Amino acid sequence: ARPATRPAVLILLGPPGAGKGTQARMLEERFGLVQLSTGDLLRAAVAQGTEAGRAAKAVMEAGGLVSDEIVLAILRDRMAAPDVARGVILDGFPRTDVQAAALDDLLCEAGQEVTAAIALVVDDEAMIARVAGRYTCAGCGEGYHDSFKVPARAGVCDRCGGTAFRRRADDTAETAGARLAAYHAQTAPLIAYYEGRGVLQRIDAMGTIDEIGADLADIVSRVSA
Ligand code: AP5
């Protein structure tokens, strides 16, 4: 039997650097939802050298979109894990109309549907600056930025105390331009798709991380009540 309250399925839509990962991690902590980032899953596949990872590596480094086939196989595997029953925040998925239709089918099979698709609305120029200054803790994955989010103690992660940090291979100004172009061509049209379905919410994502987090928390409280 299905539980009385269905788990929330939230989608964060937005260009590279919009703050999807930053906000998804905050929502995960605050609401106990599971962050599901196809970018993180693909980077893990690249690091492990799996067949999918080997096929995805060059596409990701060039800033293009990995094939729907690879992304959907990875996503289906992850959605089958038991923790997903708590509810999910999809960060970086779906990114094409094929992926959006496949998500609908997958949810339908489980008697679920998209609870809300939240579009983070931002300027392209600001996105390049956010992406180019980004780095993460190698231990726990906490995200930082050279100017906008620095650790309280220089060189020490606020969350886990780790001292090793890394930057993504695709976080250069040129690749960020290609990623933005892919977003506008293939992913931005999904905003109209979810608007037509009556589940779209828009957020001004040019404010501070905490301001955006407060707006998002309001939406999540409302739609999952
Ligand atoms: P993915 O990992 O999803 O990258 P992305 O969409 O390019 O998004 P980012 O991770 O760059 O940005 P974000 O919005 O999470 O921003 P963040 O919170 O880190 O995908 C990477 C690649 O994988 C793709 O290019 C593609 O090749 C492939 N891929 C993934 N999913 C796919 C799919 N479904 N289909 C096909 N291919 C797929 O913030 C950025 C920085 O800004 C941080 O340093 C942060 O501290 C800072 N920051 C955040 N918010 C603010 C703020 N409000 N003010 C100032 N600074 C801020």
PDB file of N, CA, C and O in Angstrom, residues 37-49 53 56 60 74 91 134 168-171 179:
ATOM      1  N   SER A  37      21.878  14.459  -7.809  1.00  0.00           N
ATOM      2  CA  SER A  37      22.514  15.281  -8.834  1.00  0.00           C
ATOM      3  C   SER A  37      23.091  14.383  -9.926  1.00  0.00           C
ATOM      4  O   SER A  37      23.989  13.571  -9.652  1.00  0.00           O
ATOM      5  N   THR A  38      22.572  14.521 -11.148  1.00  0.00           N
ATOM      6  CA  THR A  38      23.117  13.691 -12.233  1.00  0.00           C
ATOM      7  C   THR A  38      24.567  14.100 -12.527  1.00  0.00           C
ATOM      8  O   THR A  38      25.375  13.262 -12.916  1.00  0.00           O
ATOM      9  N   GLY A  39      24.910  15.376 -12.316  1.00  0.00           N
ATOM     10  CA  GLY A  39      26.308  15.798 -12.502  1.00  0.00           C
ATOM     11  C   GLY A  39      27.222  15.039 -11.539  1.00  0.00           C
ATOM     12  O   GLY A  39      28.266  14.510 -11.932  1.00  0.00           O
ATOM     13  N   ASP A  40      26.823  14.942 -10.253  1.00  0.00           N
ATOM     14  CA  ASP A  40      27.638  14.206  -9.263  1.00  0.00           C
ATOM     15  C   ASP A  40      27.716  12.726  -9.628  1.00  0.00           C
ATOM     16  O   ASP A  40      28.772  12.107  -9.518  1.00  0.00           O
ATOM     17  N   LEU A  41      26.584  12.153 -10.052  1.00  0.00           N
ATOM     18  CA  LEU A  41      26.575  10.724 -10.407  1.00  0.00           C
ATOM     19  C   LEU A  41      27.486  10.475 -11.615  1.00  0.00           C
ATOM     20  O   LEU A  41      28.220   9.486 -11.655  1.00  0.00           O
ATOM     21  N   LEU A  42      27.444  11.398 -12.585  1.00  0.00           N
ATOM     22  CA  LEU A  42      28.308  11.241 -13.765  1.00  0.00           C
ATOM     23  C   LEU A  42      29.778  11.416 -13.393  1.00  0.00           C
ATOM     24  O   LEU A  42      30.634  10.667 -13.860  1.00  0.00           O
ATOM     25  N   ARG A  43      30.077  12.403 -12.530  1.00  0.00           N
ATOM     26  CA  ARG A  43      31.484  12.595 -12.120  1.00  0.00           C
ATOM     27  C   ARG A  43      31.996  11.363 -11.366  1.00  0.00           C
ATOM     28  O   ARG A  43      33.145  10.961 -11.513  1.00  0.00           O
ATOM     29  N   ALA A  44      31.116  10.733 -10.566  1.00  0.00           N
ATOM     30  CA  ALA A  44      31.520   9.505  -9.856  1.00  0.00           C
ATOM     31  C   ALA A  44      31.801   8.399 -10.872  1.00  0.00           C
ATOM     32  O   ALA A  44      32.776   7.648 -10.731  1.00  0.00           O
ATOM     33  N   ALA A  45      30.977   8.308 -11.929  1.00  0.00           N
ATOM     34  CA  ALA A  45      31.187   7.274 -12.957  1.00  0.00           C
ATOM     35  C   ALA A  45      32.504   7.528 -13.699  1.00  0.00           C
ATOM     36  O   ALA A  45      33.242   6.591 -14.011  1.00  0.00           O
ATOM     37  N   VAL A  46      32.814   8.810 -13.946  1.00  0.00           N
ATOM     38  CA  VAL A  46      34.084   9.152 -14.609  1.00  0.00           C
ATOM     39  C   VAL A  46      35.246   8.738 -13.700  1.00  0.00           C
ATOM     40  O   VAL A  46      36.204   8.090 -14.135  1.00  0.00           O
ATOM     41  N   ALA A  47      35.143   9.076 -12.406  1.00  0.00           N
ATOM     42  CA  ALA A  47      36.232   8.763 -11.460  1.00  0.00           C
ATOM     43  C   ALA A  47      36.433   7.254 -11.337  1.00  0.00           C
ATOM     44  O   ALA A  47      37.566   6.780 -11.203  1.00  0.00           O
ATOM     45  N   GLN A  48      35.320   6.488 -11.402  1.00  0.00           N
ATOM     46  CA  GLN A  48      35.423   5.023 -11.278  1.00  0.00           C
ATOM     47  C   GLN A  48      35.849   4.367 -12.591  1.00  0.00           C
ATOM     48  O   GLN A  48      36.127   3.176 -12.616  1.00  0.00           O
ATOM     49  N   GLY A  49      35.815   5.132 -13.684  1.00  0.00           N
ATOM     50  CA  GLY A  49      36.219   4.578 -14.983  1.00  0.00           C
ATOM     51  C   GLY A  49      35.235   3.560 -15.540  1.00  0.00           C
ATOM     52  O   GLY A  49      35.624   2.660 -16.286  1.00  0.00           O
ATOM     53  N   GLY A  53      31.052   6.243 -17.603  1.00  0.00           N
ATOM     54  CA  GLY A  53      31.963   7.329 -17.243  1.00  0.00           C
ATOM     55  C   GLY A  53      32.947   7.624 -18.361  1.00  0.00           C
ATOM     56  O   GLY A  53      33.226   8.794 -18.671  1.00  0.00           O
ATOM     57  N   ALA A  56      31.151   9.504 -20.997  1.00  0.00           N
ATOM     58  CA  ALA A  56      30.694  10.843 -20.600  1.00  0.00           C
ATOM     59  C   ALA A  56      31.824  11.862 -20.470  1.00  0.00           C
ATOM     60  O   ALA A  56      31.604  13.069 -20.645  1.00  0.00           O
ATOM     61  N   MET A  60      31.512  15.997 -21.029  1.00  0.00           N
ATOM     62  CA  MET A  60      31.416  16.883 -19.864  1.00  0.00           C
ATOM     63  C   MET A  60      32.519  17.935 -19.897  1.00  0.00           C
ATOM     64  O   MET A  60      32.289  19.100 -19.602  1.00  0.00           O
ATOM     65  N   ILE A  74      21.754   5.851 -15.449  1.00  0.00           N
ATOM     66  CA  ILE A  74      22.316   6.215 -14.140  1.00  0.00           C
ATOM     67  C   ILE A  74      21.203   6.676 -13.187  1.00  0.00           C
ATOM     68  O   ILE A  74      21.149   6.313 -12.021  1.00  0.00           O
ATOM     69  N   ASP A  91      18.618  17.623  -8.981  1.00  0.00           N
ATOM     70  CA  ASP A  91      19.525  18.755  -9.208  1.00  0.00           C
ATOM     71  C   ASP A  91      20.263  18.467 -10.521  1.00  0.00           C
ATOM     72  O   ASP A  91      21.113  17.586 -10.576  1.00  0.00           O
ATOM     73  N   ARG A 134      34.357  28.614  -8.306  1.00  0.00           N
ATOM     74  CA  ARG A 134      33.859  27.549  -7.421  1.00  0.00           C
ATOM     75  C   ARG A 134      34.927  26.515  -7.054  1.00  0.00           C
ATOM     76  O   ARG A 134      35.770  26.153  -7.856  1.00  0.00           O
ATOM     77  N   ARG A 168      36.499  21.641 -10.383  1.00  0.00           N
ATOM     78  CA  ARG A 168      36.051  20.781 -11.472  1.00  0.00           C
ATOM     79  C   ARG A 168      36.757  21.110 -12.773  1.00  0.00           C
ATOM     80  O   ARG A 168      37.021  22.282 -13.059  1.00  0.00           O
ATOM     81  N   ALA A 169      37.009  20.053 -13.582  1.00  0.00           N
ATOM     82  CA  ALA A 169      37.699  20.241 -14.866  1.00  0.00           C
ATOM     83  C   ALA A 169      36.889  21.133 -15.802  1.00  0.00           C
ATOM     84  O   ALA A 169      37.445  21.810 -16.668  1.00  0.00           O
ATOM     85  N   ASP A 170      35.548  21.154 -15.641  1.00  0.00           N
ATOM     86  CA  ASP A 170      34.716  21.943 -16.571  1.00  0.00           C
ATOM     87  C   ASP A 170      34.413  23.340 -16.034  1.00  0.00           C
ATOM     88  O   ASP A 170      33.608  24.057 -16.608  1.00  0.00           O
ATOM     89  N   ASP A 171      35.050  23.754 -14.946  1.00  0.00           N
ATOM     90  CA  ASP A 171      34.781  25.083 -14.386  1.00  0.00           C
ATOM     91  C   ASP A 171      35.745  26.145 -14.907  1.00  0.00           C
ATOM     92  O   ASP A 171      36.368  26.878 -14.147  1.00  0.00           O
ATOM     93  N   ARG A 179      28.434  25.373 -21.622  1.00  0.00           N
ATOM     94  CA  ARG A 179      27.383  24.792 -20.758  1.00  0.00           C
ATOM     95  C   ARG A 179      26.148  25.689 -20.744  1.00  0.00           C
ATOM     96  O   ARG A 179      25.018  25.209 -20.755  1.00  0.00           O
TER      97      ARG A 179
END
